[in-house]
Short mmCIF file of C-alpha atoms in Angstrom, two decimals:
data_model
loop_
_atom_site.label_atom_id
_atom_site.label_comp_id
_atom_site.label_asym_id
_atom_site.label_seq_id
_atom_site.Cartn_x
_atom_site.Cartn_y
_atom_site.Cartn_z
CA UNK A 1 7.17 16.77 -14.68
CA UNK A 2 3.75 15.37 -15.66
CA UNK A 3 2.02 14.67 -18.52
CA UNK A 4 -1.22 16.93 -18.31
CA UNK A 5 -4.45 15.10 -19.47
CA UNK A 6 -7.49 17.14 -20.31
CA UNK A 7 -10.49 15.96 -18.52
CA UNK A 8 -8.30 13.52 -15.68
CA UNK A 9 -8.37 15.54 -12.03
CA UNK A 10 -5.71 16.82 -10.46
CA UNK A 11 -5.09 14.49 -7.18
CA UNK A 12 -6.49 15.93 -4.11
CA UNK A 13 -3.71 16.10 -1.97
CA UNK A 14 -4.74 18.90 0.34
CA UNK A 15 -6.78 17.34 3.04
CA UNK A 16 -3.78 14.30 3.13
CA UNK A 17 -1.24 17.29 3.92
CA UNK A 18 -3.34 19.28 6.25
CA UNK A 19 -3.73 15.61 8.19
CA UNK A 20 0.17 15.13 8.47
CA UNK A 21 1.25 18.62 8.94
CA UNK A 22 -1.48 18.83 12.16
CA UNK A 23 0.15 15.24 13.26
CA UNK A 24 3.48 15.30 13.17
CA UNK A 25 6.02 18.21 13.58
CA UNK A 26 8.84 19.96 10.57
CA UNK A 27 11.54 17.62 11.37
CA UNK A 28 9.45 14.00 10.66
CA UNK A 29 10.38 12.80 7.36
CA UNK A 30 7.45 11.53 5.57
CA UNK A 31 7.13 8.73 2.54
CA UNK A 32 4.76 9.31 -0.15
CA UNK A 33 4.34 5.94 -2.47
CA UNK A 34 3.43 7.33 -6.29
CA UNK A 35 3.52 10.15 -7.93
CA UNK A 36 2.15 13.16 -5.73
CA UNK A 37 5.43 15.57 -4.43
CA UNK A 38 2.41 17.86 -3.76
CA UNK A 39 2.01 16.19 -0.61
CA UNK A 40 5.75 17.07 0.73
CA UNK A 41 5.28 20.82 0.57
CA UNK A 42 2.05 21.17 1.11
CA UNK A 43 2.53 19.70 4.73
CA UNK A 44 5.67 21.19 5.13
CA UNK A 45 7.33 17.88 5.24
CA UNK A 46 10.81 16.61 4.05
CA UNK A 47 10.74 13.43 2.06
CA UNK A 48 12.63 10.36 4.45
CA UNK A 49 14.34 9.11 0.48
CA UNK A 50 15.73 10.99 -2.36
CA UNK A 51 13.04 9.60 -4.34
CA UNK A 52 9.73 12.11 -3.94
CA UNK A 53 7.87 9.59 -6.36
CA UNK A 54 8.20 6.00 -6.95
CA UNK A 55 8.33 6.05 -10.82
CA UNK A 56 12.13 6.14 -10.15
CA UNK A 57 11.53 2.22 -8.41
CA UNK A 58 8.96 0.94 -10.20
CA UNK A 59 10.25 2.30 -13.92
CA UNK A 60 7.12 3.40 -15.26
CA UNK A 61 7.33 7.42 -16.61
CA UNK A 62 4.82 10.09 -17.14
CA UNK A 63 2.96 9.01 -20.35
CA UNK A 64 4.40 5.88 -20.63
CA UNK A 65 1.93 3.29 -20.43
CA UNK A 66 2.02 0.72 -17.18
CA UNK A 67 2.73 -2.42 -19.10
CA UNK A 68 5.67 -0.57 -20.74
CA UNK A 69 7.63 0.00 -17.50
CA UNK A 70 10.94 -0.83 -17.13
CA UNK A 71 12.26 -2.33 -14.55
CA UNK A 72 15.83 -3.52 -15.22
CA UNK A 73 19.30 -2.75 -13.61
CA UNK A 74 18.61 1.40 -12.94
CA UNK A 75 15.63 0.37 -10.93
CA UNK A 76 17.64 -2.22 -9.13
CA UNK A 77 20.26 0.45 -8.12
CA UNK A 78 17.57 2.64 -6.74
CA UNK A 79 15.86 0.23 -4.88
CA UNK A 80 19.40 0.01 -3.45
CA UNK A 81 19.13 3.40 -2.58
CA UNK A 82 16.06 3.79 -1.45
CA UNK A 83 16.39 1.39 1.00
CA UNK A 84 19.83 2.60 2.50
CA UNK A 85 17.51 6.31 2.66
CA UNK A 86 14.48 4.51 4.33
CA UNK A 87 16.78 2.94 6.72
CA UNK A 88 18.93 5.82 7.80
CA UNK A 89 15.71 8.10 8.03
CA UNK A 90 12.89 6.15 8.32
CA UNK A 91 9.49 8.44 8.18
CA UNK A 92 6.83 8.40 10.62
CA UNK A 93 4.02 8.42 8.18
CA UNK A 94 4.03 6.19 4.86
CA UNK A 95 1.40 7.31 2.61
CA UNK A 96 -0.09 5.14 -0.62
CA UNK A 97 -1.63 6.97 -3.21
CA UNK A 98 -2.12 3.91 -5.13
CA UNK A 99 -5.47 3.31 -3.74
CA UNK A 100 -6.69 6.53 -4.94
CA UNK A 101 -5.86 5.83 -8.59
CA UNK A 102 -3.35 8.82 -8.95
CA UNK A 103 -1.22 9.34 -12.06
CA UNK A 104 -1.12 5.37 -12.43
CA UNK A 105 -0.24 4.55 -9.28
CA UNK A 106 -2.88 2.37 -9.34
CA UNK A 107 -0.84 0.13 -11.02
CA UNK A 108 1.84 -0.32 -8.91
CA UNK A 109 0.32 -0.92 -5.32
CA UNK A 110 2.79 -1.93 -2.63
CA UNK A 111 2.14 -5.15 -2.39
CA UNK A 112 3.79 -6.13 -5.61
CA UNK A 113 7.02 -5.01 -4.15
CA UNK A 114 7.33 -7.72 -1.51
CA UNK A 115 10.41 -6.32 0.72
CA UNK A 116 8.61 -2.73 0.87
CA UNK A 117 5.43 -4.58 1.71
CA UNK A 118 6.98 -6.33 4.53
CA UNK A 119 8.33 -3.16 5.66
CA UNK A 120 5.33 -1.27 6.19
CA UNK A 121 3.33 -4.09 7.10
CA UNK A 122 6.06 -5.28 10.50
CA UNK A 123 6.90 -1.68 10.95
CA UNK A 124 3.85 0.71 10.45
CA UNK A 125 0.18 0.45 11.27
CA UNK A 126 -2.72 1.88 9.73
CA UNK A 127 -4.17 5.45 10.44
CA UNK A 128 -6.75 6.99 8.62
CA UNK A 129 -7.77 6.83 5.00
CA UNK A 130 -8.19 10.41 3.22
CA UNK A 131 -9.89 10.83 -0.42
CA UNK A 132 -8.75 6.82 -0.83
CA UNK A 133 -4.82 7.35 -0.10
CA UNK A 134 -4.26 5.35 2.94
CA UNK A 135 -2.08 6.76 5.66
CA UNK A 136 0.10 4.25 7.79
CA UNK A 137 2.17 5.71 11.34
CA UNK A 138 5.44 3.97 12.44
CA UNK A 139 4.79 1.41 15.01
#
């Protein structure tokens, strides 16, 4: 679960999963990078890993703070299998929430993860940006 914060907004994932669920039919797997599962069933969408949010890769937890992530051999294992996932059932859409500041995603933009980086950059393009998280469509 998450940590609830007084006075921090809730992410505004609506308009995001309206846009995918009028784009792409029930049976596309979708990526969401961060930490908004919101996004899966609000489109109606099945997530393309086993990971719905990427505190699993990166190590950092609900109300643990960014610089206190941990990101030793159980993140290495599910990198492992996230991969394996992304391969076997790659999504159409990959959408970042970092660059809307969500829940500390923020923090851990896809760029500092240099084989997912290369990933969506050789095989997805951009699409639309919606309230700041960026939506990217399979080439």
């Amino acid at each position: 679960g998450f940590v609830y914060r007084p006075g921090v907004p809730e992410p505004n994932y609506e308009s995001v999963s309206r846009y995918l669920a009028s784009v792409t039919s029930p049976d596309y797997p979708i990526f969401v990078w961060g930490s908004v599962p919101e996004i899966y069933w609000a489109s109606g969408r099945k997530p393309a890993t086993r990971f719905i949010t990427s505190p699993f890769l990166t190590g950092n937890y609900a109300g643990r703070p960014p610089e206190d992530a941990n990101s030793g051999a159980d993140t290495k294992a599910a990198w492992e299998d996230f991969f394996a996932d992304f391969t076997a059932h790659p999504p159409k859409y990959f959408v970042d929430t970092s660059p809307a500041k969500v829940r500390g995603a923020q923090y851990y933009p896809i760029e500092k993860f240099p084989k997912l980086a290369r990933i969506v950059k050789r095989q997805y393009r951009y699409k639309v940006t919606i309230d700041d998280i960026v939506v990217y469509e399979r080439r």
